[in-house]
Amino acid sequence: MKKIIYPTLVSILLITACEKEKSPEPTPEPEPSYTVPTTYNFSNVNYSGQTTRLDMVAEIKTYMNTGNTMGAVLSSQKLKEMYQNINNQFSNSSLNTSGKNIKSKVFSLDQTIFEGFMDSLAAASISTVSGSNGVAGVVVSPTNSAKKYLCDKNGVEWTQVIEKGLMGALMYYQTVAVYLDESSIGNSVDNSTVVVGEGTAMEHHWDEAFGYFGVPVDFPTNTVGMRFWGKYCNDRNTILSTNSEIMNAFLKGRAAISNKDYTVRDAQVTIVRDAWEKVIAATIISYVNATKTNLSDDAVRNHNLSEIKGFLMNLKYNPTKKISNAQLIQLEGYLGTNFYSITSTSLDQIRDLLSSVYGLDAVKTTL
Amino acid sequence: MKPLKLLFLLICTVFFFYSCDKDKDNNPEPDNPFDKEGLLINYADAIILPNYNSFKLSLDSLVLSFDVFKTSASLSDFQLVKQKLHVAYLKYQTISLTEFGPAESEIVRMNFNVFPTDTAQIIANIASGTYDLSAASNLDAKGFPALDYLFYGKNSSENSMSNLLSSSTTRKQYVTDILNEMTTKTNAVITTWNTTYRSQFISSLNTDIGSSIGYLVNQLNFELDYLKNAKVGIPLGKKTLNIPLPEKCEAYFGTQSLPYAVATLNIIEDIYLGRSKAGIDGKGFDDYLNHLGASYGSGTLDAAIKNQFSIAKTKLAAISNPISVEVISNPNTVDAAYVELVKLLVLLKTDMPSNLGVIITYQDGDGD
């Protein structure tokens, strides 16, 4: 009976195509002849490897945050061992024995730069004085003493760069460049042999991509448990409406793969890649705006600029990115290397370049 | 609407019958069986064994020429060694995909051709003089890629490489040890084929997992995946957001990446067609697919595959040697070949096996 579905779909598509020529007004996308569920409750779904790695990044972040108290010294060796998952450094022992690690899944050419960031973070943590321009140490907001961040002598909060950088080099990269790539879900990948608990190879790769999005299976109706990208996507949702856009694409793509509808699958890849990239650009713009209103608060400004530094790195990981490499270098130039000397003008340059590339001019001041 | 309804019915009917055909193909015609024994005899006697024997001759010749160089230390003998290495490496491409039976027991692929080679490990091994080439940690410090490095070096002149080799006892020993291991493994594979494996191979007349046809189809596709990824895609930057990695090329130091890639595609085509080492088109998967009446679009699957082989070969041949230079100076040409290899892979890895009733069992792509 299943075999009937495909010809029917093709026929429906054909008929719709004919009707399209007759009427100039846009016709809605034809409904697929299979059901697209409203939650990620498909059979044989397993993305535990992704959940494990999100847990690892979360624990690394928790450890790095302890450096925000003056006098707390961080160990770069411990950080690197957590990154590689050696010597049982996680307090959650199931992570130590998971057989997974972060480093090997980070974009191969950037695997070692994070170790360099970890060295920089640990080096800053040795300081026993408050941070200021030219001096590493914890920087406290004059208006809110709860806002205190460990920065290096240039005001870089490496904890943010590492966490946001890993969101890009691991989660976003693995999703848009590895799992949603031809080598993982292309037509030469097996989509007929079902492994119990994991589905076909193609289904499994799609599920693993979804696993890195960091949302509950009934997102966005339910937002409890969302983290990393799920959280940032939700933060921009009022303006971008990307919650349901990305979630629906994941749902539709999975249903399409299970029904061997590869045209619809490929369309969902484009939706996920484009919408996710837009979330990153919009997030950077929102931090630019936050920086502009807190320009004289060293702690908040440094913190926000460090978020920007991490998110800016991420834009390169999309194989179909809208921004050019030359523009990325331009953006890094605007951000500069010393966060104590950033100007309002260069912040505007970052915002304007991004908003023009990503079609966000109309909302650039409200993001 | 009437013509549309007719069209709808027609399409449904066509697809319905097409689906029925497919079902039938999964249990290939019991009443009119294809001569699978003839197919396998052709593979064994006209392709696989002649290629092994030819490879063995060239490997023995390489060993012999290196022995001469070891005593003479002359530059002309060194040049001969390099020529012999090239011939053996080229012929190796014709046996690489036969990784089942005795070759699988000897793990030929992993022992003969892991690239890029670990030059630091090679240097450390030679310096220490104590190493176990059979250890897993040395898989990327031996075989053809290691010889490629030891004979050519990085940005080194022929003279300096010749002197370096002839003046160092440990270096000469290292090359000798690599060659000995390759000779032992090659001889073991050929002996087993000649004594027991040939009869086992040609009498395995099913298409299930562990059958000869199952092995061949899987390894044919493994080799094509390997060509697409390791020999073309990775150097081109397909795994690194289009940042090319020329040093990941096969035979990077001796710069023979393109002829080896072409040889790989040729042997894949030979196996598909059942084309003998002498160039005679015998029983192959093409005949098998035609026997089953496998269709593709409005034509036969065989025609689609042959056409795609032809396109892929043309695009691959359009690349200038070596690929390591082309991925920088002419990436579009390399990418064009990559795209056609992907299309060929779809035909050989999904359409052909589903018609033959073969399951692809090897793992590829990321996943965990």
XYZ file of C-alpha atoms in Angstrom:
735
model
C 0.000 0.000 0.000
C 2.897 2.309 0.806
C 4.050 2.229 -2.794
C 0.834 3.903 -3.921
C 1.703 7.023 -1.953
C 4.536 8.166 -4.172
C 2.706 8.012 -7.515
C -0.244 9.765 -5.964
C 1.983 12.517 -4.711
C 3.669 12.895 -8.073
C 0.285 13.081 -9.742
C -0.934 15.683 -7.295
C 2.176 17.728 -7.914
C 1.667 17.469 -11.651
C -1.948 18.540 -11.458
C -1.073 21.429 -9.198
C 1.640 22.450 -11.608
C -0.886 22.524 -14.468
C -3.315 24.568 -12.448
C -0.542 26.949 -11.565
C -0.075 27.896 -15.185
C -3.776 28.679 -15.482
C -4.046 30.996 -12.507
C -1.503 33.735 -11.969
C -2.214 34.145 -8.235
C 0.068 32.099 -5.990
C -1.258 28.676 -5.113
C -0.380 27.154 -1.757
C 2.268 24.457 -1.613
C 0.641 21.094 -2.323
C -0.066 19.098 0.804
C 2.014 15.947 0.933
C 0.062 12.722 0.818
C 1.652 11.618 4.056
C 1.112 12.940 7.543
C 3.544 15.406 9.038
C 3.195 15.104 12.808
C 3.089 18.209 15.003
C 5.704 16.941 17.460
C 8.995 15.102 16.922
C 7.432 11.780 17.850
C 8.516 9.603 14.943
C 9.334 5.931 15.288
C 12.932 4.895 15.800
C 14.342 8.264 16.815
C 17.609 8.437 18.721
C 19.790 11.503 19.171
C 21.279 10.641 22.533
C 24.785 11.411 21.224
C 23.724 15.006 20.602
C 22.033 15.324 23.992
C 25.220 14.015 25.607
C 27.338 16.647 23.871
C 24.947 19.442 24.819
C 25.245 18.217 28.433
C 29.029 18.329 28.110
C 29.050 21.909 26.838
C 26.652 22.853 29.662
C 28.981 21.392 32.273
C 32.042 23.049 30.742
C 30.141 26.356 30.864
C 29.254 25.821 34.526
C 32.916 25.210 35.332
C 34.102 28.219 33.305
C 31.578 30.454 35.108
C 33.235 29.686 38.438
C 36.063 31.890 37.180
C 33.783 34.930 37.520
C 34.659 35.124 41.222
C 37.896 36.899 42.008
C 40.571 34.486 43.177
C 39.080 31.370 41.575
C 41.736 29.843 39.338
C 40.649 27.751 36.359
C 42.634 24.798 35.061
C 43.173 24.778 31.319
C 44.135 21.123 31.558
C 40.804 20.262 33.138
C 38.993 22.213 30.406
C 40.909 20.471 27.636
C 40.269 17.088 29.208
C 36.554 17.861 29.384
C 36.717 18.920 25.730
C 38.299 15.583 24.777
C 36.473 13.616 27.484
C 39.533 12.023 29.027
C 40.408 11.395 32.682
C 36.815 11.535 33.965
C 36.561 15.303 34.394
C 32.758 15.585 34.279
C 30.901 15.522 37.576
C 28.047 13.801 35.741
C 29.730 10.411 35.517
C 27.519 9.192 32.676
C 29.232 11.810 30.485
C 32.649 10.373 31.354
C 31.592 6.893 30.281
C 29.508 7.962 27.264
C 32.249 7.223 24.740
C 31.499 10.628 23.173
C 33.531 13.779 23.113
C 33.183 17.303 21.787
C 36.547 17.902 20.191
C 36.300 15.279 17.442
C 32.975 16.733 16.286
C 34.127 20.352 16.145
C 34.869 21.662 12.637
C 38.180 19.906 11.969
C 40.244 22.972 11.133
C 39.096 24.763 14.324
C 39.505 21.924 16.829
C 42.696 23.293 18.342
C 41.740 26.976 18.461
C 39.351 26.224 21.307
C 42.254 24.801 23.308
C 44.017 28.105 22.771
C 40.913 29.935 24.063
C 40.954 27.686 27.127
C 44.583 28.634 27.786
C 43.647 32.319 27.521
C 40.756 31.859 29.951
C 42.880 29.983 32.498
C 45.659 32.580 32.183
C 43.203 35.422 32.931
C 41.883 33.555 35.976
C 45.289 33.753 37.709
C 44.790 37.504 38.216
C 44.164 38.634 41.794
C 43.076 42.168 40.930
C 39.963 43.605 39.282
C 39.984 43.657 35.510
C 40.372 46.927 33.629
C 41.826 48.182 30.373
C 45.169 46.442 30.056
C 44.630 44.331 33.192
C 43.110 40.852 33.300
C 40.683 40.014 36.095
C 37.044 40.011 37.139
C 35.152 43.103 35.949
C 32.087 44.091 38.012
C 29.222 46.253 36.776
C 28.993 49.517 38.745
C 25.206 49.414 38.685
C 24.601 45.722 39.333
C 27.202 43.803 41.320
C 25.679 40.473 40.245
C 27.034 41.165 36.757
C 30.693 40.209 37.073
C 32.756 38.575 34.382
C 36.325 37.280 34.145
C 37.992 39.148 31.265
C 41.501 39.222 29.849
C 43.462 42.471 29.601
C 41.591 43.361 26.390
C 38.194 42.839 27.972
C 37.566 39.479 26.267
C 35.430 37.146 28.366
C 36.737 33.834 27.013
C 33.977 31.878 28.751
C 31.483 33.469 26.351
C 33.695 33.065 23.296
C 34.211 29.372 24.065
C 30.558 28.616 24.806
C 29.132 30.557 21.860
C 31.982 29.382 19.655
C 31.154 25.752 20.445
C 27.499 26.397 19.718
C 28.732 27.245 16.221
C 31.712 24.965 15.615
C 29.942 21.951 17.120
C 26.132 22.227 17.131
C 25.434 24.531 14.198
C 28.269 23.173 12.052
C 27.301 19.550 12.667
C 23.697 20.326 11.806
C 23.908 22.514 8.728
C 27.206 21.314 7.253
C 27.469 17.654 8.267
C 24.063 16.110 8.965
C 22.114 18.184 6.452
C 24.805 17.562 3.826
C 24.660 15.255 0.829
C 27.076 12.825 2.508
C 24.629 12.254 5.407
C 21.184 12.612 3.854
C 21.891 12.575 0.103
C 20.338 10.034 -2.226
C 23.245 7.605 -1.941
C 22.676 7.253 1.825
C 20.699 4.188 2.863
C 17.033 4.915 3.412
C 15.600 1.419 3.332
C 17.346 -0.683 5.985
C 15.629 0.133 9.282
C 17.745 -0.316 12.392
C 15.425 -0.727 15.353
C 15.642 2.349 17.562
C 17.515 4.389 14.963
C 15.549 4.118 11.729
C 17.365 4.177 8.386
C 20.769 5.821 8.089
C 19.169 8.817 6.391
C 16.459 9.144 9.048
C 19.042 8.799 11.801
C 21.244 11.558 10.406
C 18.229 13.861 10.185
C 17.310 13.070 13.803
C 20.861 13.808 14.881
C 20.646 17.190 13.169
C 17.451 17.897 15.117
C 19.204 16.795 18.313
C 21.611 19.720 18.063
C 18.777 22.273 17.863
C 18.285 21.935 21.629
C 14.493 21.974 21.910
C 11.834 19.661 23.387
C 9.995 17.381 20.935
C 6.850 19.522 21.255
C 8.606 22.846 20.667
C 7.466 25.624 20.310
C 4.165 24.797 22.055
C 6.352 23.722 24.920
C 9.531 25.639 25.637
C 10.549 23.841 28.820
C 13.944 22.230 28.353
C 15.074 24.327 25.408
C 18.735 25.297 25.578
C 21.582 26.692 23.527
C 20.200 27.349 20.033
C 16.660 26.564 21.086
C 16.877 29.340 23.645
C 18.435 31.888 21.275
C 15.937 31.045 18.574
C 13.127 31.595 21.055
C 14.654 34.893 22.198
C 14.386 36.274 18.653
C 11.061 34.645 17.864
C 8.805 37.670 18.443
C 10.483 39.433 15.544
C 11.722 36.554 13.349
C 9.050 33.839 13.920
C 11.799 31.244 13.507
C 10.551 28.901 16.262
C 7.889 27.267 14.150
C 9.732 27.881 10.898
C 12.703 25.751 11.958
C 10.670 23.228 13.948
C 8.220 22.669 11.098
C 11.081 22.173 8.674
C 12.592 19.512 10.916
C 9.201 17.770 11.219
C 8.406 17.976 7.522
C 11.883 16.885 6.478
C 11.767 13.809 8.694
C 8.346 12.826 7.391
C 9.556 13.420 3.826
C 12.585 11.168 4.323
C 10.430 8.386 5.762
C 8.219 8.709 2.680
C 11.147 9.015 0.248
C 9.998 12.462 -0.831
C 13.402 13.940 -1.532
C 12.240 17.165 -3.125
C 10.474 18.188 0.067
C 13.465 16.981 2.133
C 15.827 19.249 0.217
C 13.499 22.210 0.583
C 13.525 21.758 4.360
C 17.332 21.723 4.412
C 17.312 25.177 2.840
C 14.729 26.419 5.341
C 16.686 25.165 8.355
C 20.001 26.538 7.102
C 18.625 29.962 6.165
C 16.461 30.476 9.252
C 19.151 29.312 11.661
C 21.684 31.630 10.036
C 19.222 34.499 10.381
C 18.847 33.719 14.101
C 22.624 34.101 14.501
C 22.729 37.408 12.633
C 19.746 38.753 14.584
C 21.318 37.639 17.868
C 24.498 39.558 17.074
C 22.454 42.643 16.201
C 20.543 42.392 19.472
C 23.843 42.253 21.383
C 25.083 45.251 19.412
C 22.001 47.173 20.554
C 22.517 46.034 24.145
C 26.153 47.121 23.955
C 25.216 50.559 22.668
C 22.966 51.199 25.674
C 25.641 49.973 28.106
C 28.708 51.382 26.415
C 30.224 52.858 29.576
C 29.585 49.795 31.774
C 32.854 47.855 31.340
C 31.393 44.595 32.631
C 28.193 44.516 30.590
C 29.880 45.913 27.481
C 32.741 43.401 27.611
C 30.303 40.586 28.230
C 28.113 41.542 25.273
C 31.062 42.076 22.950
C 32.390 38.638 23.909
C 29.017 37.150 22.965
C 29.288 38.983 19.648
C 32.804 37.654 19.121
C 31.602 34.073 19.632
C 28.498 34.395 17.468
C 30.433 36.146 14.695
C 32.707 33.091 14.451
C 29.642 30.951 13.869
C 28.471 32.558 10.664
C 31.191 30.828 8.657
C 29.989 27.287 9.392
C 27.020 27.321 7.027
C 27.959 25.860 3.623
C 25.285 28.037 1.979
C 25.940 31.146 4.058
C 24.559 34.473 2.892
C 27.574 36.429 4.060
C 30.920 36.430 2.243
C 34.264 35.606 3.799
C 35.426 39.131 3.016
C 32.442 40.550 4.927
C 33.224 38.320 7.893
C 36.769 39.684 7.998
C 35.297 43.198 7.797
C 33.052 42.456 10.784
C 35.957 41.139 12.842
C 37.809 44.332 12.000
C 34.920 46.475 13.271
C 34.838 44.495 16.514
C 38.579 44.963 17.003
C 40.780 43.275 19.576
C 40.438 45.582 22.578
C 36.888 45.811 23.909
C 37.750 48.840 26.049
C 38.272 50.873 22.891
C 35.148 49.905 20.909
C 33.226 52.883 19.487
C 29.567 53.432 18.807
C 30.471 53.947 15.148
C 32.038 50.518 14.768
C 29.057 48.952 16.540
C 26.784 50.597 13.975
C 29.004 49.269 11.199
C 28.593 45.723 12.512
C 24.825 46.159 12.796
C 24.359 47.793 9.398
C 26.419 45.268 7.497
C 24.567 42.346 9.081
C 21.112 43.859 8.719
C 21.679 44.573 5.045
C 23.020 41.070 4.275
C 20.207 39.359 6.177
C 17.324 41.649 5.232
C 16.885 42.920 8.789
C 17.106 46.664 8.119
C 13.512 47.256 9.194
C 14.014 45.634 12.593
C 17.674 46.362 13.286
C 16.951 48.864 16.041
C 14.252 46.774 17.720
C 16.073 43.450 17.786
C -10.027 18.326 -16.389
C -10.608 15.156 -18.385
C -7.154 14.889 -19.955
C -5.667 15.533 -16.554
C -7.635 12.712 -15.013
C -6.409 10.432 -17.759
C -2.883 11.555 -17.159
C -3.327 10.909 -13.463
C -4.529 7.396 -14.138
C -1.762 6.782 -16.607
C 0.909 7.939 -14.202
C -0.550 5.884 -11.380
C -0.634 2.856 -13.620
C 2.915 3.319 -14.820
C 4.162 3.756 -11.280
C 2.094 0.850 -10.084
C 3.688 -1.485 -12.589
C 7.080 0.036 -11.918
C 6.608 -0.765 -8.226
C 5.596 -4.311 -9.060
C 8.734 -4.687 -11.138
C 10.787 -3.572 -8.210
C 9.187 -6.085 -5.889
C 9.975 -8.807 -8.347
C 13.586 -7.648 -8.568
C 14.094 -8.185 -4.876
C 13.605 -11.877 -5.553
C 15.357 -12.155 -8.899
C 13.535 -14.401 -11.322
C 13.661 -17.981 -10.153
C 12.305 -19.362 -13.447
C 14.944 -17.843 -15.682
C 17.996 -17.463 -13.473
C 20.960 -15.386 -14.505
C 24.185 -17.354 -14.931
C 25.717 -16.157 -11.688
C 28.420 -18.785 -11.706
C 29.534 -17.580 -15.144
C 29.529 -14.023 -13.793
C 31.691 -14.951 -10.829
C 34.065 -17.073 -12.911
C 34.566 -14.096 -15.197
C 35.248 -11.839 -12.221
C 37.711 -14.280 -10.665
C 39.580 -15.465 -13.745
C 39.473 -12.497 -16.083
C 39.703 -9.585 -13.644
C 40.560 -10.269 -10.024
C 43.286 -12.903 -10.322
C 45.026 -11.342 -13.351
C 45.082 -8.024 -11.498
C 46.553 -9.614 -8.370
C 49.197 -11.381 -10.436
C 50.048 -8.245 -12.328
C 50.295 -6.299 -9.073
C 52.520 -8.954 -7.558
C 54.901 -8.787 -10.523
C 55.249 -5.045 -10.218
C 55.684 -5.213 -6.434
C 58.385 -7.889 -6.797
C 60.045 -5.722 -9.399
C 59.992 -2.756 -7.007
C 61.598 -4.889 -4.291
C 64.260 -6.048 -6.700
C 65.080 -2.560 -7.895
C 65.320 -1.346 -4.303
C 67.736 -4.172 -3.486
C 69.925 -3.061 -6.374
C 69.821 0.539 -5.185
C 70.713 -0.480 -1.648
C 74.098 -1.728 -2.845
C 74.739 0.615 -5.751
C 73.484 3.854 -4.154
C 73.404 5.288 -7.671
C 71.020 8.013 -8.724
C 69.939 6.167 -11.860
C 69.005 3.123 -9.778
C 67.056 5.400 -7.457
C 65.166 6.792 -10.430
C 64.327 3.260 -11.442
C 63.031 2.550 -7.918
C 60.694 5.538 -8.211
C 59.409 4.376 -11.583
C 58.746 0.925 -10.142
C 56.973 2.460 -7.181
C 54.688 4.355 -9.513
C 53.806 1.246 -11.521
C 53.127 -0.803 -8.382
C 51.053 1.996 -6.810
C 49.055 2.340 -10.030
C 48.410 -1.407 -10.228
C 47.496 -1.456 -6.571
C 44.430 0.597 -7.535
C 43.092 -2.446 -9.408
C 43.181 -4.704 -6.350
C 42.129 -2.194 -3.710
C 38.430 -2.857 -4.183
C 38.762 -6.638 -3.766
C 38.676 -6.221 0.017
C 36.868 -9.434 0.918
C 37.902 -13.029 1.587
C 41.711 -13.286 1.878
C 42.246 -9.538 1.307
C 39.861 -8.777 4.142
C 41.770 -11.200 6.409
C 45.017 -9.409 5.560
C 43.295 -5.973 5.788
C 45.010 -4.929 2.584
C 43.464 -1.468 2.202
C 44.364 -0.268 5.696
C 47.854 -1.750 5.544
C 48.774 -0.609 2.036
C 47.217 2.780 1.487
C 46.249 4.988 4.427
C 46.833 8.584 3.382
C 47.829 11.203 4.260
C 50.781 9.395 5.795
C 52.086 10.400 9.222
C 55.491 11.813 8.330
C 56.365 12.582 11.974
C 55.663 8.986 12.945
C 57.797 7.710 10.054
C 60.711 9.911 11.090
C 60.329 8.833 14.730
C 60.222 5.163 13.739
C 63.361 5.469 11.647
C 65.151 7.417 14.377
C 64.314 4.889 17.065
C 64.978 1.856 14.894
C 62.494 -0.064 17.008
C 58.964 -0.225 15.686
C 56.294 -2.795 15.077
C 54.876 -2.187 11.633
C 51.953 -4.470 12.375
C 50.797 -2.249 15.270
C 47.617 -0.256 14.609
C 49.479 2.943 15.477
C 51.680 2.449 12.409
C 48.913 2.006 9.833
C 49.508 5.556 8.637
C 53.293 5.203 8.673
C 53.737 2.418 6.119
C 52.475 1.106 2.803
C 52.536 3.112 -0.427
C 51.977 6.532 1.168
C 55.034 6.062 3.409
C 57.151 4.969 0.405
C 55.814 7.988 -1.489
C 57.157 10.210 1.296
C 60.454 8.362 1.727
C 61.262 8.444 -2.002
C 60.099 11.970 -2.789
C 60.162 13.939 0.482
C 58.659 17.377 0.828
C 60.177 19.980 -1.503
C 63.329 17.891 -1.724
C 65.518 17.266 -4.742
C 65.902 13.810 -6.239
C 69.591 13.893 -5.400
C 69.070 14.709 -1.743
C 66.404 12.007 -1.345
C 68.697 9.462 -2.984
C 71.586 10.454 -0.705
C 69.397 10.504 2.376
C 68.225 6.979 1.669
C 71.524 5.453 0.599
C 73.447 6.938 3.508
C 71.096 5.793 6.262
C 71.028 2.122 7.234
C 67.933 2.580 9.384
C 66.081 4.388 6.606
C 66.912 1.625 4.120
C 65.814 -0.943 6.685
C 62.511 0.869 7.161
C 61.770 0.770 3.425
C 62.799 -2.893 3.336
C 60.467 -3.688 6.228
C 57.561 -1.918 4.517
C 58.206 -3.780 1.258
C 58.553 -7.105 3.059
C 55.233 -6.674 4.783
C 53.496 -5.785 1.531
C 55.070 -8.759 -0.231
C 54.059 -11.168 2.525
C 50.482 -9.949 2.518
C 50.197 -9.951 -1.272
C 51.550 -13.478 -1.499
C 49.195 -14.659 1.240
C 46.165 -13.216 -0.576
C 47.136 -14.745 -3.924
C 47.926 -18.140 -2.413
C 44.574 -18.310 -0.660
C 42.733 -17.293 -3.848
C 44.539 -20.003 -5.810
C 44.177 -22.775 -3.259
C 40.781 -22.423 -1.604
C 39.072 -19.091 -2.118
C 38.438 -19.200 -5.865
C 36.169 -22.243 -5.629
C 34.423 -20.738 -2.616
C 33.987 -17.435 -4.471
C 32.476 -18.906 -7.653
C 30.151 -21.285 -5.845
C 28.488 -18.590 -3.746
C 25.378 -18.098 -5.857
C 23.134 -15.999 -3.631
C 23.044 -12.246 -3.239
C 22.620 -12.072 0.523
C 25.093 -10.733 3.080
C 28.328 -12.726 2.895
C 27.755 -13.831 -0.706
C 30.299 -13.118 -3.430
C 27.928 -10.774 -5.266
C 27.105 -9.087 -1.960
C 30.813 -8.532 -1.298
C 31.512 -7.259 -4.786
C 28.638 -4.769 -4.820
C 29.561 -3.506 -1.355
C 33.261 -3.132 -2.132
C 32.584 -1.571 -5.513
C 30.611 1.099 -3.702
C 33.073 1.415 -0.852
C 35.790 2.099 -3.423
C 33.641 4.654 -5.219
C 32.858 6.384 -1.909
C 36.587 6.334 -1.166
C 37.372 7.853 -4.567
C 34.708 10.522 -4.122
C 35.695 11.439 -0.560
C 39.331 10.589 0.152
C 40.805 11.107 -3.296
C 38.705 14.061 -4.500
C 36.235 15.514 -1.984
C 38.413 15.950 1.111
C 41.318 17.600 -0.758
C 38.745 19.831 -2.457
C 37.429 20.937 0.950
C 34.102 19.081 0.927
C 34.470 18.334 4.645
C 35.986 21.703 5.514
C 33.504 24.265 4.192
C 35.294 24.464 0.838
C 38.690 25.216 2.327
C 40.935 22.991 0.187
C 43.362 20.583 1.862
C 45.884 19.673 -0.862
C 48.143 17.738 1.524
C 45.332 15.213 1.998
C 45.775 13.965 -1.587
C 46.830 10.437 -2.403
C 50.510 10.224 -3.461
C 50.915 13.832 -2.368
C 54.726 13.814 -2.528
C 55.088 11.902 -5.805
C 52.163 13.929 -7.247
C 50.410 11.042 -8.989
C 46.969 11.635 -7.456
C 45.115 12.025 -10.734
C 46.291 8.854 -12.559
C 45.529 6.856 -9.407
C 42.042 8.335 -9.175
C 41.450 7.605 -12.863
C 42.694 4.022 -12.366
C 40.243 3.617 -9.493
C 37.294 4.754 -11.575
C 38.432 2.469 -14.410
C 38.539 -0.641 -12.224
C 35.107 0.193 -10.830
C 33.851 0.347 -14.391
C 35.686 -2.879 -15.283
C 33.922 -4.671 -12.443
C 30.574 -3.216 -13.419
C 30.976 -4.293 -17.031
C 32.804 -7.551 -16.341
C 35.571 -6.182 -18.550
C 38.683 -8.336 -18.360
C 42.171 -7.068 -17.700
C 42.760 -7.651 -21.415
C 39.811 -5.367 -22.229
C 37.265 -8.000 -23.236
C 33.702 -7.289 -22.098
C 32.496 -10.460 -20.375
C 29.611 -11.138 -17.988
C 29.172 -8.312 -15.542
C 26.622 -6.484 -13.445
C 25.472 -4.703 -16.614
C 24.356 -8.026 -18.084
C 22.766 -9.025 -14.817
C 20.744 -5.803 -14.594
C 19.615 -6.127 -18.210
C 18.644 -9.727 -17.591
C 16.445 -8.542 -14.733
C 14.966 -5.834 -16.933
C 16.003 -3.076 -14.526
C 14.653 0.232 -15.718
C 15.538 3.822 -14.934
C 13.350 6.677 -16.089
C 12.329 5.887 -19.653
C 15.377 3.687 -20.336
C 17.314 0.911 -18.708
C 19.267 1.264 -15.495
C 22.293 -0.116 -17.304
C 22.133 2.660 -19.895
C 21.867 5.261 -17.136
C 24.877 3.788 -15.308
C 27.008 3.509 -18.451
C 26.161 7.070 -19.384
C 27.101 8.272 -15.919
C 30.408 6.369 -16.017
C 31.165 8.104 -19.267
C 30.373 11.572 -17.860
C 32.312 10.960 -14.642
C 35.344 9.689 -16.547
C 35.322 12.728 -18.817
C 35.075 15.142 -15.891
C 37.791 13.345 -13.942
C 40.074 13.310 -16.973
C 39.519 17.071 -17.361
C 41.428 17.645 -14.104
C 45.141 18.275 -14.565
C 47.568 16.273 -12.488
C 48.146 16.624 -9.583
C 44.839 17.168 -7.817
C 46.711 18.913 -4.974
C 47.483 21.819 -7.296
C 44.108 21.797 -9.030
C 42.074 22.142 -5.812
C 43.776 25.527 -5.364
C 44.141 26.786 -8.916
C 41.166 25.164 -10.611
C 38.646 24.033 -7.972
C 35.643 24.252 -10.292
C 37.048 21.523 -12.530
C 37.610 19.258 -9.534
C 34.152 20.070 -8.202
C 32.574 19.167 -11.537
C 34.138 15.702 -11.294
C 33.017 15.378 -7.681
C 29.412 16.168 -8.615
C 29.383 13.458 -11.296
C 30.956 10.901 -8.939
C 28.131 11.593 -6.476
C 25.555 10.895 -9.214
C 27.338 7.686 -10.149
C 27.353 6.654 -6.499
C 23.579 7.117 -6.219
C 23.056 4.800 -9.204
C 25.503 2.138 -8.051
C 24.713 2.301 -4.353
C 20.934 2.581 -4.331
C 19.497 1.664 -7.742
C 21.772 -1.239 -8.624
C 21.711 -3.042 -5.232
C 17.935 -2.736 -4.889
C 17.539 -4.406 -8.279
C 20.054 -7.125 -7.502
C 18.612 -7.738 -4.036
C 21.909 -6.843 -2.376
C 22.079 -5.013 0.949
C 24.754 -2.366 1.429
C 26.348 -3.150 4.781
C 29.393 -0.915 5.010
C 29.085 2.221 7.106
C 29.667 5.713 5.848
C 28.890 9.265 6.814
C 28.789 10.719 10.298
C 26.508 9.319 12.898
C 26.336 8.911 16.652
